[in-house]
mmCIF file of C-alpha atoms in Angstrom:
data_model
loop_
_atom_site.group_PDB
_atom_site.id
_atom_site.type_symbol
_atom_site.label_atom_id
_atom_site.label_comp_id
_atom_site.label_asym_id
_atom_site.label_seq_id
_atom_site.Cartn_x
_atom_site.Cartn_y
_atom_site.Cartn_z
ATOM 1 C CA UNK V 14 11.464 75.714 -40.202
ATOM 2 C CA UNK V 15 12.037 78.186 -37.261
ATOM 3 C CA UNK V 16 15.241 77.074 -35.099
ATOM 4 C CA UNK V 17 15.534 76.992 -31.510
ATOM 5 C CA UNK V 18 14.564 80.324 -29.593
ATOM 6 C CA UNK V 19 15.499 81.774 -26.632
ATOM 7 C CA UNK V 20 14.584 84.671 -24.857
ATOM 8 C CA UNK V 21 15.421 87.109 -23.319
ATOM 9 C CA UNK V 22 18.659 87.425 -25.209
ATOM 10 C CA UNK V 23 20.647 89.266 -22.568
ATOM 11 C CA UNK V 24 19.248 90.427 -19.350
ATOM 12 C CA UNK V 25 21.185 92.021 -16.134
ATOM 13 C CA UNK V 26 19.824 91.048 -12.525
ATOM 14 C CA UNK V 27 21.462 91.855 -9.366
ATOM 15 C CA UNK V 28 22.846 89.299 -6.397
ATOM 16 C CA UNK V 29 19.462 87.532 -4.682
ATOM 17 C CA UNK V 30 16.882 88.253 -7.022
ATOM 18 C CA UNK V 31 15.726 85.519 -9.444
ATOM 19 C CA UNK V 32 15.585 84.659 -13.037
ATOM 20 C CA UNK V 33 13.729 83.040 -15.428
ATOM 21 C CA UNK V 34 14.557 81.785 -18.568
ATOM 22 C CA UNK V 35 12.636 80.417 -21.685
ATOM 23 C CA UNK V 36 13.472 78.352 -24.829
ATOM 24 C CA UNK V 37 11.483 77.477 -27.579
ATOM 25 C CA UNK V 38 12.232 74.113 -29.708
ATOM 26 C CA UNK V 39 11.806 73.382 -32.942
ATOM 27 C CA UNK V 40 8.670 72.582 -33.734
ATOM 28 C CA UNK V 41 8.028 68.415 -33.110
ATOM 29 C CA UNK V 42 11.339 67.668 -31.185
ATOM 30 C CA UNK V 43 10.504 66.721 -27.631
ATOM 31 C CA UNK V 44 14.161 66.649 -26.012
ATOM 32 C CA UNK V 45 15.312 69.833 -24.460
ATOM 33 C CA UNK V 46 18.539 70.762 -22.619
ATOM 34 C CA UNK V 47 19.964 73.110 -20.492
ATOM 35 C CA UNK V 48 23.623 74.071 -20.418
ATOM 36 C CA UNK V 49 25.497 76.875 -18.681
ATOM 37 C CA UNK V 50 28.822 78.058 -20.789
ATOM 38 C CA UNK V 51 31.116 80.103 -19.060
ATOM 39 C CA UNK V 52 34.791 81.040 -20.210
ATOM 40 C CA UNK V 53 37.327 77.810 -19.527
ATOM 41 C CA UNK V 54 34.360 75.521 -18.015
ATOM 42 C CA UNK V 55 32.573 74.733 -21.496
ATOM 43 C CA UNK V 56 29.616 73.332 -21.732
ATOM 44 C CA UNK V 57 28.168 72.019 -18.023
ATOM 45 C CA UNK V 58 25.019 70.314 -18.271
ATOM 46 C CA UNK V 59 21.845 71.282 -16.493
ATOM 47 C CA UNK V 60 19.376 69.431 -17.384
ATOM 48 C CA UNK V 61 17.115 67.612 -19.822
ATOM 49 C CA UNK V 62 13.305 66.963 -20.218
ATOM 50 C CA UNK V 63 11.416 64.601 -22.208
ATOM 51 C CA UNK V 64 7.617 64.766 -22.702
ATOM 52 C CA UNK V 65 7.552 66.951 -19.817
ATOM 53 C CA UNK V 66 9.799 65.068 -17.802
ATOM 54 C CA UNK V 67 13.245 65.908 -16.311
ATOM 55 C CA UNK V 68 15.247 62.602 -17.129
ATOM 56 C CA UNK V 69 18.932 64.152 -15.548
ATOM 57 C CA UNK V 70 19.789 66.486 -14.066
ATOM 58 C CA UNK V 71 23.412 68.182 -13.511
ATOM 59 C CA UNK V 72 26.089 68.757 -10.918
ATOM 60 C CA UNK V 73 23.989 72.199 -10.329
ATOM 61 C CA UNK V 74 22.671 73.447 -6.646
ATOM 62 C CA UNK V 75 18.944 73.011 -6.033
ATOM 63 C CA UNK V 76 18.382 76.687 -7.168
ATOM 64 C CA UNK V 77 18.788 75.643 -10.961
ATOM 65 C CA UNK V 78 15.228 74.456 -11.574
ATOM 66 C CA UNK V 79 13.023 73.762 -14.681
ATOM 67 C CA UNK V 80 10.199 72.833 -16.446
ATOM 68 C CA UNK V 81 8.949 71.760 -19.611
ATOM 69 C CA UNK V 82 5.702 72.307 -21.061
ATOM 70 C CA UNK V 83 3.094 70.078 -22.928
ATOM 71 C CA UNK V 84 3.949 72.017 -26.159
ATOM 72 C CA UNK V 85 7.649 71.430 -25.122
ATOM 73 C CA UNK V 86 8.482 75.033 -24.459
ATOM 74 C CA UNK V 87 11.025 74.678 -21.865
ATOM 75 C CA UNK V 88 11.649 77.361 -19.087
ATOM 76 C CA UNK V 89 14.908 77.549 -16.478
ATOM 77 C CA UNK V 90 14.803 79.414 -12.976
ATOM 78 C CA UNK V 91 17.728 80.231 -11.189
ATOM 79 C CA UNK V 92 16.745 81.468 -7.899
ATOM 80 C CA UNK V 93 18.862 83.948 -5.011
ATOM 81 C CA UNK V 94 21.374 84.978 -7.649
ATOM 82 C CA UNK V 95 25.026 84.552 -7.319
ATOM 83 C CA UNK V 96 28.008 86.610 -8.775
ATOM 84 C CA UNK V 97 29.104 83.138 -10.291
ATOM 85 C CA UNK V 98 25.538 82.404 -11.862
ATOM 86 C CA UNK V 99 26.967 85.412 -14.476
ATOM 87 C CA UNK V 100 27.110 83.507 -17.996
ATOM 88 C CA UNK V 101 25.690 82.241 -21.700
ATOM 89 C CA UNK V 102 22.594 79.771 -21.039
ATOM 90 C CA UNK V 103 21.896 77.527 -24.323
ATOM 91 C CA UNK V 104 19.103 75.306 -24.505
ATOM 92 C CA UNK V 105 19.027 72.240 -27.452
ATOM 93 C CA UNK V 106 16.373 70.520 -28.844
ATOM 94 C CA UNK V 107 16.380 67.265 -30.415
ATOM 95 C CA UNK V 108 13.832 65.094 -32.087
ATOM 96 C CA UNK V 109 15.713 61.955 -30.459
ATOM 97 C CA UNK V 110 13.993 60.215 -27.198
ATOM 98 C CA UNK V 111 18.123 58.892 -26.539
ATOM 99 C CA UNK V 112 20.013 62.129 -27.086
ATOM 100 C CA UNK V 113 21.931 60.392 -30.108
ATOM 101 C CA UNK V 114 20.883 62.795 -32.728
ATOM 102 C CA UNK V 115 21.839 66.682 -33.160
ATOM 103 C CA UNK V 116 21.268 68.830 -31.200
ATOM 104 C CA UNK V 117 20.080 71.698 -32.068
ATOM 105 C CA UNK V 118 21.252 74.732 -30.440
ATOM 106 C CA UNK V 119 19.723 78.261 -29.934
ATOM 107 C CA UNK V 120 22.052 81.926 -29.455
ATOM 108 C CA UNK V 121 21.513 81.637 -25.977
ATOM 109 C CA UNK V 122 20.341 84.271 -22.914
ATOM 110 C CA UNK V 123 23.236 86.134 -21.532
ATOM 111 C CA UNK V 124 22.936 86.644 -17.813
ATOM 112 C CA UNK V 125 24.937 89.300 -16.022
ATOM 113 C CA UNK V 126 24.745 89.601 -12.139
ATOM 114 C CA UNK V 127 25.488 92.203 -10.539
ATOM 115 C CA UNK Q 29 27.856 60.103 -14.140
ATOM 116 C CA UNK Q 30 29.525 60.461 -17.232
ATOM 117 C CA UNK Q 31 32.447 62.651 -17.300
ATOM 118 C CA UNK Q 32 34.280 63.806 -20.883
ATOM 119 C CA UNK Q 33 37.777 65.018 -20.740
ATOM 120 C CA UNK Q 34 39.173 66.919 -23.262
ATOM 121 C CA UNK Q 35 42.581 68.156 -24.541
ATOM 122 C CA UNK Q 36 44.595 70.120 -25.466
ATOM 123 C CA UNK Q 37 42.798 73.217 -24.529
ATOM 124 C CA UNK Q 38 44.482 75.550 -27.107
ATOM 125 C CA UNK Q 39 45.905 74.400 -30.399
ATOM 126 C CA UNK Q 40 47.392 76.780 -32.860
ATOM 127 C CA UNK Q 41 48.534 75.867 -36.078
ATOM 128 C CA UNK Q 42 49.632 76.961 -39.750
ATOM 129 C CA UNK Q 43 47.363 76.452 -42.242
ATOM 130 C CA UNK Q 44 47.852 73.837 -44.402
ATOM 131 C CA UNK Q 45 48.653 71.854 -40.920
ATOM 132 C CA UNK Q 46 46.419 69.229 -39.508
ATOM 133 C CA UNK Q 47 45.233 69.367 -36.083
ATOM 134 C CA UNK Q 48 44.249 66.334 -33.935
ATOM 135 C CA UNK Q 49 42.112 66.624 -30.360
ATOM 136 C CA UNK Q 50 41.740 64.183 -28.466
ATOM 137 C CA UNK Q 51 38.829 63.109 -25.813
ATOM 138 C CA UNK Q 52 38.407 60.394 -23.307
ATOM 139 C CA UNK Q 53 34.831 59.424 -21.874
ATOM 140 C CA UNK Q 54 34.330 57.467 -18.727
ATOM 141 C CA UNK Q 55 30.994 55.910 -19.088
ATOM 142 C CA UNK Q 56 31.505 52.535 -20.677
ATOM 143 C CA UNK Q 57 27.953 52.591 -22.238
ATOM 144 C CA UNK Q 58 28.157 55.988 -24.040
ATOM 145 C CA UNK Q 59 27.201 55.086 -27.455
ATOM 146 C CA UNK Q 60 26.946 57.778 -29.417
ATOM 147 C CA UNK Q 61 30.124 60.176 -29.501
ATOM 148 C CA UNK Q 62 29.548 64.083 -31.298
ATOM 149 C CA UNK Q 63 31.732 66.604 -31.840
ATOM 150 C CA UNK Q 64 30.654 70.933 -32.258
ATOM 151 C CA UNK Q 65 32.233 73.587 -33.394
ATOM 152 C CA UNK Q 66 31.633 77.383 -32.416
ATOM 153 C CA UNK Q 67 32.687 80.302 -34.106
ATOM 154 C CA UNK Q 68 33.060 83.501 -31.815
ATOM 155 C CA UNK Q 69 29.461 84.568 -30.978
ATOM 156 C CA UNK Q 70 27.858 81.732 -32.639
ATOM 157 C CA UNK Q 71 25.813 78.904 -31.834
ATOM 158 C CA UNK Q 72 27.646 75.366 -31.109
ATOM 159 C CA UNK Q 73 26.831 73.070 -34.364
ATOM 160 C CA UNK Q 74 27.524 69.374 -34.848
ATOM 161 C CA UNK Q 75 30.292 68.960 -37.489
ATOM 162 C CA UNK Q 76 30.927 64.703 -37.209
ATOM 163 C CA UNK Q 77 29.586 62.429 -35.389
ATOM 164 C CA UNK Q 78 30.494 59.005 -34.564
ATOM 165 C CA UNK Q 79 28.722 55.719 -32.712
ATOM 166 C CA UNK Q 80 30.073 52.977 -30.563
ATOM 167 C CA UNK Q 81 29.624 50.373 -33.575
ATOM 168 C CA UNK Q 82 32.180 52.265 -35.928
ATOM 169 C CA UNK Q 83 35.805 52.859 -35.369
ATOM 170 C CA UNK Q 84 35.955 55.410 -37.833
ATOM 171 C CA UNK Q 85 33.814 58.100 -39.850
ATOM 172 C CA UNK Q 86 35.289 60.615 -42.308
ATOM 173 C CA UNK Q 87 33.740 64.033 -43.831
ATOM 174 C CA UNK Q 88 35.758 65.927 -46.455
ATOM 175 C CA UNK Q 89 38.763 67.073 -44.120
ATOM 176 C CA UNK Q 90 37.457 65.863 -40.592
ATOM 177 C CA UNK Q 91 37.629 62.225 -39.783
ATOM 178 C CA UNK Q 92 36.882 61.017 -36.402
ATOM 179 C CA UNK Q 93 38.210 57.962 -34.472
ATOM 180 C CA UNK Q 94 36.935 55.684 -31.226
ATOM 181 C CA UNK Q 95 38.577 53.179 -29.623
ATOM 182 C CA UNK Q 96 35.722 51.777 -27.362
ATOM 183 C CA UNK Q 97 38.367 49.599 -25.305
ATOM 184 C CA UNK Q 98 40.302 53.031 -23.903
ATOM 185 C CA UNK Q 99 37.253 54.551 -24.005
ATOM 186 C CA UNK Q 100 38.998 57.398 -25.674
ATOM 187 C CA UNK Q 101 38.256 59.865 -29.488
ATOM 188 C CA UNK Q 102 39.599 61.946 -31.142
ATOM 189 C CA UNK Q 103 38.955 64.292 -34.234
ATOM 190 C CA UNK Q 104 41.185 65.066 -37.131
ATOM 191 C CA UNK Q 105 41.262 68.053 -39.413
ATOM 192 C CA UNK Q 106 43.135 67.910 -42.366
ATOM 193 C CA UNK Q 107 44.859 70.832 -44.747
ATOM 194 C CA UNK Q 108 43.451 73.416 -41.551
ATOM 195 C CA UNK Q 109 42.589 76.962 -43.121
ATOM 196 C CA UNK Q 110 42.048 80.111 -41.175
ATOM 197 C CA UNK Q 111 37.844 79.734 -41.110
ATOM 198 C CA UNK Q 112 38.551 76.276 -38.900
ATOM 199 C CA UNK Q 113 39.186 78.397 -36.394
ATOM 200 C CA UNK Q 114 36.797 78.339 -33.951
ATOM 201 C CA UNK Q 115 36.255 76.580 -29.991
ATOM 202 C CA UNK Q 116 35.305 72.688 -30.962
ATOM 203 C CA UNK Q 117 33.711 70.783 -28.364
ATOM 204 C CA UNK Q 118 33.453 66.794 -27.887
ATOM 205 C CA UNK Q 119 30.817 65.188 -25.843
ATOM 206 C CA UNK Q 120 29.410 62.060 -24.931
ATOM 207 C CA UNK Q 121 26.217 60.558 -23.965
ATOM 208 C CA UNK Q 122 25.349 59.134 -20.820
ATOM 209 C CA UNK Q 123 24.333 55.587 -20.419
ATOM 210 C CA UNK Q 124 20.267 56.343 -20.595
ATOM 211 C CA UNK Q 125 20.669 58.617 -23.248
ATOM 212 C CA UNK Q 126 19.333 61.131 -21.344
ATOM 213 C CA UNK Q 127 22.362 63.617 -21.569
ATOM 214 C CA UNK Q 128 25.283 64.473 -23.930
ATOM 215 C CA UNK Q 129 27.840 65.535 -21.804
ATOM 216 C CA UNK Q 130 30.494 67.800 -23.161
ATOM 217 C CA UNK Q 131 34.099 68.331 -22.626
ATOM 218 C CA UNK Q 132 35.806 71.889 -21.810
ATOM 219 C CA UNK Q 133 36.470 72.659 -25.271
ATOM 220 C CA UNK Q 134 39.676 73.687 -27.658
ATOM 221 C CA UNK Q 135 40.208 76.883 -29.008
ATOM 222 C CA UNK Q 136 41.825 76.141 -32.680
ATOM 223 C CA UNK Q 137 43.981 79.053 -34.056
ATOM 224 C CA UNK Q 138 44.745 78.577 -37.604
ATOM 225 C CA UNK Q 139 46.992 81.347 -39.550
ATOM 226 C CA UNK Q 140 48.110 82.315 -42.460
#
């Protein structure tokens, strides 16, 4: 059974331009989450969709969007790109409506702004 | 919202030593109480977890405790060697169940 997938892996973008990110789940789970890890902050929440719904939603300015698909691909935009944006973006999957199962984790997309 | 705080944020021990860290949560419904560990370049992966109707859930070395009332956790590893080593991450869900929210994160040295 194929894990979670995300792509691109790493990608560099300058200050202002935008970004878009996409994650794959494994195949029947309908949760997917967003998280942002940077060095000393851990793991800060995003957000999380459900049947093509965003149920929450982070501490995150209004250029962190997303989406979820009706195949439960999942895709993140982060829009007029800041210095601070730079980091590791893992999306989870889970096969849990309540998010009291695994999670299930893929290697991430490295962002780098410039 | 929920809010996990987590500590210490470095830990080094000998191996052979156990090593305790310790989380408090501050959403009185969180039920459901996971903890991940992530070796350097590597994915986070759930090693224990633990729900609000237990006090206490052990694995081999690892063992996990909640007390519900101080709305605090904490995970124990036992006889450490040098592959525990690794960042180890607790988190807690909100009270929809809509998000597991994670603490900062400890970065366990273990040597030899």
């Amino acid at each position: 059974k194929a894990g979670v997938t995300q792509t691109p892996r790493y990608l560099i973008k300058t200050r202002g331009q935008q970004v878009t990110l996409s994650c794959s789940p494994i195949s029947g789970h309908r949760s997917v989450s967003w998280y942002q890890q940077t060095p000393g902050q851990g793991l800060q929440f995003l957000f999380e969709y459900f049947s093509e719904t965003q149920r929450n939603k982070g501490n995150f300015p209004g250029r962190f969007s997303g989406r979820q698909f009706s195949n439960s691909r999942s895709e993140m935009n982060v829009s007029t790109l800041e210095l601070g944006d730079s980091a590791l973006y893992l999306c989870a999957s889970s096969l849990f409506e309540q998010n009291t199962g695994e999670l299930f984790f893929g290697e991430g997309s490295r962002l780098t702004v410039l | 919202g929920e809010n996990v705080e987590q500590h210490p944020s470095t830990l080094s021990v000998q191996e052979g030593d156990s090593a305790v860290i310790k989380c408090t949560y501050s959403d009185s419904a969180s039920n459901y109480f996971p903890w991940y560990k992530q070796e350097l370049g590597k994915r986070p992966q759930l090693i224990i977890d633990i729900r609000s109707n237990v006090g206490e859930k052990k694995d081999q070395r690892i063992a996990v405790t909640l007390n519900k009332t101080a709305k605090h956790f904490s995970l124990h590893i036992t006889e450490t060697q040098p592959e525990d080593s690794a960042v180890y991450f607790c988190a807690a869900t909100n009270q929809a169940g809509t998000a597991l929210i994670f603490g900062k994160g400890t970065t366990l040295s273990v040597s030899s």
